[in-house]
Every structure is written in structure tokens, then in C-alpha cells.
């Protein structure tokens, strides 16, 4: 399989009032076509910046971001995104929300084919019968499912998930893990998942990338040794426990680079 | 005359319009108006106030009956000029709100100017405008109605746009959507509830603006002029009749806005059950 996402030596700093704030410094990432990478790291280490770089919403100060052998110069229709906050347009039905990207991205599908595709995706994530509901009528987990459909409706090559399950309760989260595996089977994509949950990372991804504390570089890459759907039981095997232990250790190293997180900004 | 006391035939299902007219949404405000008028009447009678202190509701029908043609003509003049002023306020208010909502620099630049402008009592602007455009009474009136009512619209639109959660933008931006597309598909509909809230305030403000001009300028048009001539002639019931007519027009326009809000931003209303 060929390399679909390639990030090499990326450096980036935000300009703030107090001077430049470096967030990324020597970040490398390589995801094969159809692969699924999870990115973990201490909070505030620049994980969300990474998603913006891949999506073409930002340009790095230095380094290269490649998608499919082409340098990323701006947003492109081959990327789908889902966020922790599954923002829905409250004035539209769920079906209309899912179809939103098709109004932006050029598509060969007719109006009825678009509807059909949206309905198919909603059924895939278990939201059959909710097509005509308003977002306000859905629970957090259901909204996240719908947001997943919206991210995939235009058949993107790359799916970027920025802590999509972070705000959900543990059981709903596990349900959605399974759903995500099912969706990937039916609608193959190359995935990048930002997460704080180590169990989530080894359950969903085939490689886990640990970023160091800010400014972040690629500190460690773990090969999960699995791809495609797996059983929740997998998380309770000695192999999984060893991987979690390994990752936990790496996170501690990452945090250790800045032993004390600066306390909340003072009132001054 | 038929015998009204004749017992009804077998009860029939009430037609829809009758159900609507007897619903709480209609009966409750009407009852409130009746109670208000009764209290007003009682206040005047108990204190035994003469008309020049305060006219009572029972004095008003006579005033309306006598001057109903004037009420129609001048009420219409007041109404159309207020509506035109409001439409202008909506167009300009949205434009200013968009500029301030999308550009940090413009927001910083324009806010003090807008607040300062809004802090000037419009009653002091009336003579300036009247002198500036002598004789153009309709234009002047519309202008004052506009000046007094565009501020809340501009502020609400700018706040609605500038507080848009970044995720909303990123969903479309990551697909390569243009700023215009983001505005029409997300920013504008998302701002509608705030916009209509401001419009309800603007409606009543616009009436104040129209009447300021009508009362002050000597062109004798609109309900404000009718009020002024009633004052000159010491026709106190007529003065109060004008006030009530203005209130009625204000309520009418308010409900027009409510109807528009239901149509365009009904989604923002959630069921509470």
C-alpha cells in the first residue's frame, strides 16, 4: 500500500501577544492508504493544529504536508472532518445536515442519489428513522453518529477525527468504536484520529503516534499489529495490556519534558 | 331579530377558526387588554380626574367616531413611513453588522462611533434633519425612524456573526467553501434568532422616531401631527385616542415580526414538555 498522508519535519508557531508560541517542532507522520493512525499526547501539545494542517486550513511555517503525493496548499474536497463538538445546523433536518458537504463539493450525484447516499450512511451508523428529525431531538451520541455521516457523505479519501468521542459516556463511546469499524469496512477511508484515550487508540487504529509536549515532535510510533474490526475482548488480552503500558510510559515521558504544566493563566 | 335565547341544536364539532379564536394565545392577551382598560377607567373615575388630567377609555369611542377619517389617513402615513424606515434599518443594520461581525478591525473601528451616535437623543437630531432637508417631510420622517432603529439590528447581527463557533466554519472551510457560501449556509441562518430579537426592539423604536418627526415638524402629516393638533386644541380625549392608535399600530407591526420569525427562525423555538 502506498503512503497517502505524509508529514515531514513540520514546524509551526502561533503568533501571540507574548511573542511566537511554538506548537509543532519536528513532526513526522506517515499513514498508508487505508491505514488508521491515532495521535495521542499531552493536552495542549498541538494535536488539533495537526488536523488543521492535514485539512489544509493552515500552512506550516516549515516542513511539508503531502496528501496522495501532492503538497497540501489549501482545503480540498477529499478530506472529511468530525470534531468533539458535533455541531449540527439546528435549522436543518438530520438528512439535510448530512447532505451539507454535497452542496459545496462538486458532485456527479443527482439530488435523489445524494439523498439515497445520506440515507444509506445514516442507516449504516444506526440512525435509520431519524432522517427527518431536528438535531435538537438527538442525544450527544446520535449527533456524533450523524456528524460521522456528514464527514463521509462526499466519499473523502481522508477522514480526520478530532477527539470525536471525548464528550461521550464510556458505553456510548464503545458503541461508537464498533460503529466506526463497521463504517470503515463499508466505506474505506484513510483515518487520522486525535484522542486522549489510549484504549481507544489501540482499539481503533493500526498505528499509534505519541507526540511530545509542546512544541511537539513525533516521540514514538507504536505498531498495533492489527487492522480492521476487532472485538472489545481484544482490549483485555495481555498483548493489549502491554501496549497500553508502553503508551502510558511514553505519555509520561512526553509530560516529563515539561514537568509542571503551567497553572491556569493568572488573573493578571 | 331571531330569538337569541333559543337553545342550540345538538352540539357540533367547533370549526378550526373558532378553536383558534378561543385558544389561549388569543384569549389571554385580549383579556389582559380588557383588564387594563377597566383599571384605567376605574383610576380616572375614583380620582374624579377631569379630561385635561387624564381622559378615560369611555371618552375614546367618541373621539374615534368623530375623526375616523383622520385616523385612517394619518395612521396610514405613520405606518408606511415607519415600515420604510424599518426596512432601511434592516438593510443598513445587517450590512454594518456583517462588516463588524467578520472583521475584527472594523468592529474595533466602528463600535465607538455607533455607540456615540446611538447615545445622541434623536429628539435633538430632529430639528437638524428638518433644516438639512427642508420640505422633504416624508424623507425626513423615514430618516429619523431609520436612525433610531438600526442600532440594535447592527449590534445583534455583528454579535451573532462574531460568536459563531469555529467548528461551524471549519466544517465548510475544510471542503473549500467560499466565505459567501459560509455566510449564506451557516452564518446568516444561525444569526436569525438574534436578528429577530433585535427587530422586535427596532419596531417600537421606529415608531418613536416617526412620531418625533411628525410632532415637531409643521407639515401636519401622521398620527404625531394629529396628536399635536389635539394638544393645541385642548382636545384631551383625542390626544389619548392617538396614543392608543399608536399602540395598536405598534402591536400590529410586532405581530408581523413574530409571524416572520415563526416562518424563518421557527427552528430556534424548542418544545418544552
Coordinates of C-alpha atoms in Angstrom, one line a residue:
Chain A
X1 CA 0.0 0.0 0.0
X2 CA 1.2 3.4 -0.9
X3 CA 1.7 6.3 1.5
X4 CA -1.4 8.6 1.5
X5 CA -0.6 11.1 4.2
X6 CA 3.0 12.2 4.6
X7 CA 4.1 14.9 7.1
X8 CA 7.8 15.7 7.3
X9 CA 9.7 17.9 9.6
X10 CA 6.8 20.3 10.3
X11 CA 7.4 23.3 12.5
X12 CA 4.8 25.8 13.4
X13 CA 4.4 28.6 15.8
X14 CA 1.3 30.7 16.7
X15 CA 1.8 34.4 16.8
X16 CA 0.6 35.7 20.2
X17 CA 0.8 38.9 22.0
X18 CA 3.6 37.5 24.1
X19 CA 5.6 36.6 21.0
X20 CA 5.7 33.4 18.9
X21 CA 4.4 30.3 20.6
X22 CA 5.9 27.2 19.0
X23 CA 3.5 24.3 18.9
X24 CA 5.0 21.9 16.5
X25 CA 8.7 21.3 16.1
X26 CA 9.8 18.3 14.0
X27 CA 6.6 16.5 13.5
X28 CA 6.6 13.4 11.2
X29 CA 3.6 11.3 10.3
X30 CA 3.1 8.7 7.6
X31 CA -0.2 6.9 7.0
X32 CA -0.6 4.3 4.3
X33 CA -3.7 4.3 2.1
X34 CA -6.5 2.7 4.0
X35 CA -4.5 3.0 7.2
X36 CA -5.7 4.4 10.5
X37 CA -3.4 6.4 12.7
X38 CA -4.2 7.5 16.2
X39 CA -2.4 10.5 17.6
X40 CA -2.0 10.9 21.4
X41 CA -0.1 13.3 23.5
X42 CA -0.3 15.6 26.5
X43 CA -3.1 18.2 26.3
X44 CA -2.2 21.4 24.5
X45 CA 0.6 19.7 22.6
X46 CA -0.7 20.8 19.2
X47 CA -2.8 17.8 18.1
X48 CA -5.6 20.0 16.8
X49 CA -3.0 22.1 14.9
X50 CA -2.0 18.8 13.2
X51 CA -5.6 18.2 12.0
X52 CA -5.8 21.8 10.6
X53 CA -2.5 21.2 8.7
X54 CA -3.8 18.0 7.1
X55 CA -7.1 19.6 6.2
X56 CA -5.3 22.5 4.6
X57 CA -6.9 25.0 6.9
X58 CA -3.4 26.2 8.0
X59 CA 0.0 26.3 6.4
X60 CA 3.0 25.2 8.5
X61 CA 5.9 27.6 9.0
X62 CA 8.3 24.9 7.8
X63 CA 8.1 21.4 6.6
X64 CA 5.9 19.5 4.2
X65 CA 2.4 18.1 4.3
X66 CA 1.6 15.7 1.5
X67 CA -1.6 14.1 0.5
X68 CA -1.6 11.4 -2.2
X69 CA 1.8 12.6 -3.4
X70 CA 0.7 16.2 -3.7
X71 CA 1.7 19.0 -1.3
X72 CA -1.3 20.4 0.6
X73 CA -1.8 24.1 -0.4
X74 CA -5.3 24.7 0.8
X75 CA -8.6 23.0 1.8
X76 CA -9.6 20.1 -0.5
X77 CA -12.7 18.2 -1.0
X78 CA -11.0 14.8 -0.4
X79 CA -11.0 15.4 3.3
X80 CA -13.8 14.8 5.8
X81 CA -13.7 16.1 9.4
X82 CA -15.6 15.4 12.6
X83 CA -15.0 17.2 15.8
X84 CA -15.5 16.6 19.5
X85 CA -18.4 19.1 19.3
X86 CA -20.7 17.6 16.7
X87 CA -22.0 20.9 15.5
X88 CA -25.2 20.5 13.5
X89 CA -27.2 23.2 11.7
X90 CA -30.2 23.3 14.0
X91 CA -32.5 24.7 11.3
X92 CA -32.0 21.6 9.1
X93 CA -33.1 18.1 9.4
X94 CA -30.6 15.3 10.1
X95 CA -30.7 14.3 6.5
X96 CA -30.1 17.8 5.3
X97 CA -27.3 18.2 7.7
X98 CA -25.6 15.0 6.4
X99 CA -26.0 16.3 2.8
X100 CA -24.4 19.7 3.5
X101 CA -20.9 18.8 2.1
X102 CA -22.5 17.8 -1.2
X103 CA -23.7 21.4 -1.6
X104 CA -20.1 22.6 -1.5
X105 CA -18.1 19.8 -3.1
X106 CA -18.8 19.3 -6.8
X107 CA -20.6 16.0 -7.2
X108 CA -21.9 13.9 -10.0
X109 CA -24.8 12.6 -8.0
X110 CA -28.3 13.7 -8.7
X111 CA -30.4 15.2 -5.9
X112 CA -32.1 11.9 -5.3
X113 CA -28.9 9.9 -5.4
X114 CA -27.5 12.3 -2.8
X115 CA -30.4 11.7 -0.6
X116 CA -30.0 8.0 -1.1
X117 CA -26.4 8.1 -0.1
X118 CA -27.1 10.1 3.0
X119 CA -29.9 7.7 4.0
X120 CA -27.5 4.8 3.4
X121 CA -24.9 6.3 5.7
X122 CA -27.4 7.1 8.4
X123 CA -28.6 3.5 8.3
X124 CA -25.0 2.3 8.5
X125 CA -24.5 4.2 11.8
X126 CA -27.8 3.1 13.2
X127 CA -29.8 6.3 12.6
X128 CA -32.5 4.8 10.4
X129 CA -35.7 6.6 11.1
X130 CA -34.1 9.8 12.3
X131 CA -33.6 11.4 8.9
X132 CA -36.3 14.0 9.3
X133 CA -35.6 14.8 13.0
X134 CA -34.0 18.0 14.1
X135 CA -30.6 17.9 15.7
X136 CA -32.1 19.2 19.0
X137 CA -34.1 16.0 19.2
X138 CA -31.0 13.8 19.2
X139 CA -28.7 12.7 22.0
X140 CA -25.0 13.5 22.1
X141 CA -24.0 10.1 20.8
X142 CA -26.6 10.2 18.0
X143 CA -25.4 13.6 16.9
X144 CA -21.9 12.3 16.8
X145 CA -23.1 9.4 14.6
X146 CA -24.8 11.9 12.3
X147 CA -21.6 14.1 12.2
X148 CA -19.7 11.0 11.1
X149 CA -22.1 10.5 8.2
X150 CA -21.7 14.2 7.3
X151 CA -17.9 13.8 7.3
X152 CA -18.1 10.8 4.9
X153 CA -21.0 11.7 2.6
X154 CA -18.8 13.1 -0.2
X155 CA -16.6 10.0 -0.1
X156 CA -13.4 11.6 1.2
X157 CA -10.1 9.8 1.0
X158 CA -9.0 11.1 4.4
X159 CA -11.2 11.2 7.5
X160 CA -9.9 13.4 10.3
X161 CA -11.4 12.8 13.7
X162 CA -10.6 15.4 16.3
X163 CA -11.5 13.7 19.7
X164 CA -14.9 12.8 18.3
X165 CA -15.9 10.6 21.3
X166 CA -14.3 12.7 24.0
X167 CA -17.6 14.1 25.4
X168 CA -19.5 10.8 25.4
X169 CA -20.0 8.4 28.2
X170 CA -17.9 5.2 28.3
X171 CA -20.6 2.8 27.0
X172 CA -21.8 5.1 24.2
X173 CA -18.1 5.5 23.3
X174 CA -17.5 1.8 22.9
X175 CA -20.6 1.5 20.8
X176 CA -19.3 4.2 18.5
X177 CA -15.9 2.5 18.3
X178 CA -17.7 -0.5 16.8
X179 CA -19.7 1.7 14.5
X180 CA -16.6 3.4 13.3
X181 CA -15.0 0.0 12.4
X182 CA -18.2 -1.1 10.6
X183 CA -18.3 2.2 8.7
X184 CA -14.6 1.8 7.7
X185 CA -15.3 -1.7 6.4
X186 CA -18.2 -0.4 4.2
X187 CA -16.7 2.9 3.2
X188 CA -13.0 2.6 3.2
X189 CA -11.0 5.7 4.2
X190 CA -7.6 6.7 5.5
X191 CA -8.0 7.9 9.0
X192 CA -6.3 10.2 11.5
X193 CA -7.8 10.1 15.0
X194 CA -6.8 12.6 17.6
X195 CA -7.6 11.2 21.1
X196 CA -6.8 11.3 24.8
X197 CA -8.0 7.8 25.3
X198 CA -5.2 5.2 25.0
X199 CA -7.7 2.3 24.9
X200 CA -9.5 4.0 22.1
X201 CA -6.2 4.5 20.2
X202 CA -5.2 0.8 20.2
X203 CA -8.8 -0.4 19.6
X204 CA -9.4 1.7 16.5
X205 CA -6.0 2.4 14.9
X206 CA -3.3 0.3 13.4
X207 CA -0.6 2.7 14.5
X208 CA -0.4 5.0 17.5
X209 CA 1.7 8.1 17.3
X210 CA 2.8 9.7 20.5
X211 CA 3.6 13.4 20.4
X212 CA 5.9 15.0 22.9
X213 CA 4.8 18.0 25.0
X214 CA 4.8 21.4 23.4
X215 CA 6.4 22.2 21.0
X216 CA 5.5 18.7 19.7
X217 CA 7.6 16.3 17.8
X218 CA 6.9 12.7 16.9
X219 CA 8.2 11.0 20.0
X220 CA 7.1 7.4 19.5
X221 CA 5.2 5.3 17.0
X222 CA 3.5 2.1 18.1
X223 CA 2.5 -0.6 15.6
X224 CA -0.7 -2.1 16.9
X225 CA -0.2 -5.1 14.6
X226 CA -3.9 -5.3 13.7
X227 CA -6.0 -3.7 11.1
X228 CA -9.8 -3.7 10.6
X229 CA -12.5 -4.6 13.0
X230 CA -11.7 -6.2 16.3
X231 CA -13.5 -7.4 19.3
X232 CA -13.7 -5.4 22.5
X233 CA -12.3 -8.5 24.2
X234 CA -9.1 -7.6 22.4
X235 CA -8.6 -4.8 24.9
X236 CA -8.3 -7.4 27.8
X237 CA -5.6 -9.5 26.2
X238 CA -2.0 -9.4 27.7
X239 CA -0.8 -8.0 24.4
X240 CA -3.1 -5.1 24.7
X241 CA -2.2 -4.5 28.3
X242 CA 1.5 -4.4 27.3
X243 CA 0.8 -1.9 24.6
X244 CA -1.2 0.3 26.9
X245 CA 1.6 0.1 29.4
X246 CA 4.1 1.1 26.8
X247 CA 2.0 4.0 25.6
X248 CA 1.3 5.2 29.2
X249 CA 5.1 5.2 29.8
X250 CA 5.6 7.3 26.6
X251 CA 2.9 9.8 27.7
X252 CA 4.7 10.2 31.0
X253 CA 7.9 10.9 29.1
X254 CA 6.1 13.4 27.0
X255 CA 4.7 15.1 30.0
X256 CA 8.1 14.9 31.7
X257 CA 9.6 17.3 29.2
X258 CA 7.5 20.0 30.9
X259 CA 7.4 18.6 34.5
X260 CA 4.9 21.1 35.7
X261 CA 2.1 22.2 33.5
X262 CA 1.9 25.9 33.9
X263 CA -1.1 26.5 36.1
X264 CA -4.2 28.2 34.8
X265 CA -3.3 31.7 33.5
X266 CA -3.2 34.0 36.4
X267 CA -5.8 36.7 36.7
X268 CA -3.2 39.3 35.7
Chain B
X1 CA -84.4 39.6 15.1
X2 CA -84.2 35.9 15.9
X3 CA -84.6 34.7 19.4
X4 CA -81.0 34.6 20.7
X5 CA -82.0 32.6 23.8
X6 CA -83.2 29.6 21.7
X7 CA -81.4 26.5 22.8
X8 CA -78.7 25.2 20.4
X9 CA -79.2 22.2 18.4
X10 CA -77.1 19.1 19.1
X11 CA -73.5 20.1 19.8
X12 CA -71.4 20.1 16.7
X13 CA -67.6 20.0 16.4
X14 CA -66.3 23.5 16.5
X15 CA -64.7 24.7 13.3
X16 CA -61.0 25.3 13.2
X17 CA -61.2 29.1 13.1
X18 CA -63.4 29.1 16.2
X19 CA -61.0 26.9 18.0
X20 CA -58.2 29.2 17.1
X21 CA -60.1 32.3 18.3
X22 CA -60.9 30.7 21.6
X23 CA -57.3 29.4 22.1
X24 CA -55.2 30.7 25.0
X25 CA -52.9 32.5 22.6
X26 CA -55.8 34.8 21.6
X27 CA -57.9 35.0 24.7
X28 CA -55.1 35.7 27.2
X29 CA -53.8 38.9 25.6
X30 CA -57.4 40.1 24.9
X31 CA -58.3 39.6 28.5
X32 CA -55.2 41.5 29.6
X33 CA -56.2 44.4 27.4
X34 CA -59.8 44.4 28.9
X35 CA -58.4 44.3 32.4
X36 CA -56.0 47.2 31.6
X37 CA -58.8 49.3 30.2
X38 CA -61.0 48.6 33.2
X39 CA -58.3 49.6 35.6
X40 CA -57.6 52.8 33.6
X41 CA -61.3 53.7 33.7
X42 CA -61.6 52.9 37.4
X43 CA -58.5 55.0 38.1
X44 CA -59.9 58.1 36.4
X45 CA -63.4 57.7 38.0
X46 CA -62.2 57.0 41.5
X47 CA -59.9 60.1 41.4
X48 CA -62.6 62.0 39.6
X49 CA -60.0 63.4 37.2
X50 CA -61.1 65.9 34.6
X51 CA -60.3 65.2 31.0
X52 CA -57.3 67.6 31.0
X53 CA -55.6 65.5 33.6
X54 CA -56.4 62.2 32.0
X55 CA -59.1 61.0 29.6
X56 CA -60.7 57.7 30.3
X57 CA -61.3 54.8 27.9
X58 CA -65.0 55.6 27.8
X59 CA -64.2 59.0 26.2
X60 CA -62.3 57.5 23.4
X61 CA -65.0 56.0 21.1
X62 CA -66.5 59.5 20.7
X63 CA -63.1 60.8 19.5
X64 CA -62.6 57.9 17.1
X65 CA -66.2 58.3 15.7
X66 CA -65.7 62.0 15.1
X67 CA -62.2 61.8 13.5
X68 CA -62.2 58.3 12.0
X69 CA -61.2 59.6 8.6
X70 CA -58.2 61.5 10.0
X71 CA -57.2 58.4 11.9
X72 CA -57.2 56.3 8.7
X73 CA -55.3 58.8 6.6
X74 CA -52.7 59.8 9.3
X75 CA -52.5 56.3 10.7
X76 CA -51.5 55.1 7.2
X77 CA -49.0 57.9 6.8
X78 CA -47.4 57.0 10.1
X79 CA -47.4 53.3 9.3
X80 CA -45.9 53.4 5.9
X81 CA -43.1 55.8 6.9
X82 CA -42.3 53.6 9.9
X83 CA -42.2 50.5 7.8
X84 CA -39.9 52.1 5.2
X85 CA -37.6 53.4 8.0
X86 CA -37.5 49.9 9.4
X87 CA -36.8 48.2 6.1
X88 CA -33.9 50.7 5.7
X89 CA -32.7 50.0 9.2
X90 CA -32.8 46.2 8.4
X91 CA -30.8 46.6 5.2
X92 CA -28.2 49.0 6.7
X93 CA -28.1 47.3 10.1
X94 CA -27.4 43.9 8.5
X95 CA -24.7 45.5 6.3
X96 CA -23.0 47.2 9.2
X97 CA -23.4 44.1 11.3
X98 CA -21.8 41.9 8.7
X99 CA -18.8 44.3 8.3
X100 CA -18.3 44.3 12.1
X101 CA -19.1 40.6 12.5
X102 CA -16.5 39.4 10.0
X103 CA -13.7 42.0 10.6
X104 CA -12.1 42.5 13.9
X105 CA -10.6 45.8 12.7
X106 CA -13.9 47.2 11.5
X107 CA -15.5 46.1 14.8
X108 CA -12.9 48.0 16.8
X109 CA -13.1 51.0 14.5
X110 CA -16.9 51.3 14.2
X111 CA -18.2 50.4 17.7
X112 CA -17.3 53.7 19.5
X113 CA -18.8 55.6 16.5
X114 CA -22.0 53.6 16.6
X115 CA -22.4 53.8 20.4
X116 CA -21.7 57.5 20.3
X117 CA -24.3 58.0 17.5
X118 CA -26.8 56.0 19.4
X119 CA -26.3 57.9 22.6
X120 CA -27.3 61.2 21.0
X121 CA -31.0 61.7 21.8
X122 CA -32.8 61.6 18.5
X123 CA -35.1 64.5 19.6
X124 CA -32.1 66.7 19.2
X125 CA -31.4 65.4 15.7
X126 CA -34.9 66.1 14.5
X127 CA -34.5 69.9 14.1
X128 CA -31.1 69.4 12.4
X129 CA -32.6 66.9 9.9
X130 CA -35.6 69.1 9.4
X131 CA -33.4 72.0 8.5
X132 CA -31.0 69.9 6.5
X133 CA -33.7 68.6 4.1
X134 CA -36.2 71.4 4.3
X135 CA -39.6 70.4 3.0
X136 CA -38.8 66.8 2.4
X137 CA -41.1 65.7 5.1
X138 CA -41.6 62.0 4.1
X139 CA -37.8 61.6 3.7
X140 CA -37.0 63.2 7.0
X141 CA -39.5 61.1 8.9
X142 CA -38.2 57.9 7.3
X143 CA -34.7 59.0 8.1
X144 CA -35.4 59.6 11.8
X145 CA -37.2 56.2 12.0
X146 CA -34.2 54.6 10.4
X147 CA -31.6 56.3 12.6
X148 CA -33.3 55.4 15.8
X149 CA -33.9 51.7 15.0
X150 CA -30.8 50.4 13.1
X151 CA -28.5 50.2 16.1
X152 CA -29.9 47.1 17.8
X153 CA -30.0 45.3 14.4
X154 CA -26.4 46.1 13.6
X155 CA -25.2 45.0 17.1
X156 CA -27.2 41.8 17.1
X157 CA -26.0 40.7 13.6
X158 CA -22.4 41.6 14.4
X159 CA -22.5 39.6 17.7
X160 CA -24.3 36.7 16.0
X161 CA -21.6 36.5 13.3
X162 CA -18.6 37.1 15.6
X163 CA -19.6 34.5 18.1
X164 CA -20.0 31.7 15.5
X165 CA -18.3 28.6 16.9
X166 CA -15.2 27.9 14.8
X167 CA -16.3 24.3 14.2
X168 CA -19.2 25.6 12.1
X169 CA -16.8 27.5 9.9
X170 CA -14.3 24.6 9.7
X171 CA -16.8 22.1 8.5
X172 CA -17.4 24.1 5.3
X173 CA -13.9 25.7 5.1
X174 CA -12.2 22.3 5.1
X175 CA -14.3 21.5 2.0
X176 CA -13.0 24.6 0.2
X177 CA -16.2 26.6 0.7
X178 CA -16.1 30.3 -0.1
X179 CA -16.8 33.0 2.5
X180 CA -20.0 33.8 0.7
X181 CA -21.2 30.1 0.9
X182 CA -20.3 30.0 4.7
X183 CA -22.3 33.2 5.2
X184 CA -25.4 32.0 3.4
X185 CA -25.4 28.4 4.5
X186 CA -24.4 28.9 8.2
X187 CA -23.7 32.4 9.5
X188 CA -26.9 34.0 8.3
X189 CA -29.4 31.3 9.4
X190 CA -27.5 30.9 12.7
X191 CA -27.9 34.7 13.4
X192 CA -31.6 34.8 12.6
X193 CA -32.9 34.3 16.1
X194 CA -30.8 37.2 17.4
X195 CA -31.8 39.3 14.4
X196 CA -35.5 38.8 15.1
X197 CA -35.0 39.6 18.8
X198 CA -33.4 42.9 17.7
X199 CA -36.1 43.6 15.1
X200 CA -38.8 43.4 17.8
X201 CA -37.0 46.2 19.7
X202 CA -36.4 48.1 16.5
X203 CA -40.1 48.1 15.6
X204 CA -41.1 50.1 18.7
X205 CA -38.1 52.3 18.3
X206 CA -39.0 53.1 14.7
X207 CA -42.5 54.3 15.8
X208 CA -40.9 56.7 18.3
X209 CA -38.7 58.0 15.5
X210 CA -41.6 58.6 13.1
X211 CA -43.7 60.4 15.7
X212 CA -40.8 62.6 16.9
X213 CA -40.6 64.0 13.4
X214 CA -44.4 64.2 13.0
X215 CA -44.9 66.1 16.2
X216 CA -42.1 68.5 15.7
X217 CA -42.3 69.4 12.0
X218 CA -45.1 71.6 10.8
X219 CA -46.3 69.5 7.9
X220 CA -49.4 68.1 9.5
X221 CA -48.9 64.5 8.5
X222 CA -49.1 61.4 10.5
X223 CA -50.6 60.5 13.9
X224 CA -47.9 62.6 15.6
X225 CA -49.3 65.7 13.9
X226 CA -52.8 64.7 14.9
X227 CA -51.6 64.4 18.5
X228 CA -50.0 67.8 18.2
X229 CA -53.2 69.5 16.8
X230 CA -55.3 67.8 19.5
X231 CA -52.9 69.3 22.1
X232 CA -53.2 72.8 20.5
X233 CA -57.0 72.5 20.6
X234 CA -57.1 71.1 24.1
X235 CA -58.9 68.0 22.8
X236 CA -57.7 65.7 25.5
X237 CA -59.7 62.6 24.6
X238 CA -58.3 62.9 21.1
X239 CA -54.8 63.0 22.4
X240 CA -55.3 59.8 24.3
X241 CA -57.1 58.3 21.3
X242 CA -54.0 59.0 19.2
X243 CA -51.8 57.3 21.8
X244 CA -54.0 54.2 21.8
X245 CA -54.0 54.2 18.0
X246 CA -50.2 54.3 18.0
X247 CA -50.1 51.4 20.5
X248 CA -52.4 49.4 18.2
X249 CA -50.1 50.1 15.2
X250 CA -47.1 49.1 17.3
X251 CA -48.7 45.8 18.3
X252 CA -49.8 45.1 14.7
X253 CA -46.2 45.5 13.4
X254 CA -44.8 43.5 16.3
X255 CA -47.1 40.6 15.4
X256 CA -46.0 40.8 11.8
X257 CA -42.4 40.4 13.0
X258 CA -43.4 37.5 15.2
X259 CA -45.1 35.8 12.2
X260 CA -41.9 36.4 10.1
X261 CA -39.8 34.9 13.0
X262 CA -42.0 31.8 13.1
X263 CA -41.5 31.3 9.4
X264 CA -37.8 31.9 9.2
X265 CA -36.4 31.1 12.6
X266 CA -39.1 28.8 14.0
X267 CA -36.5 26.1 14.4
X268 CA -34.9 28.0 17.3
X269 CA -38.0 27.5 19.4
X270 CA -37.9 24.3 21.3
X271 CA -40.9 22.4 22.7
X272 CA -41.0 22.5 26.5
X273 CA -42.5 19.2 27.6

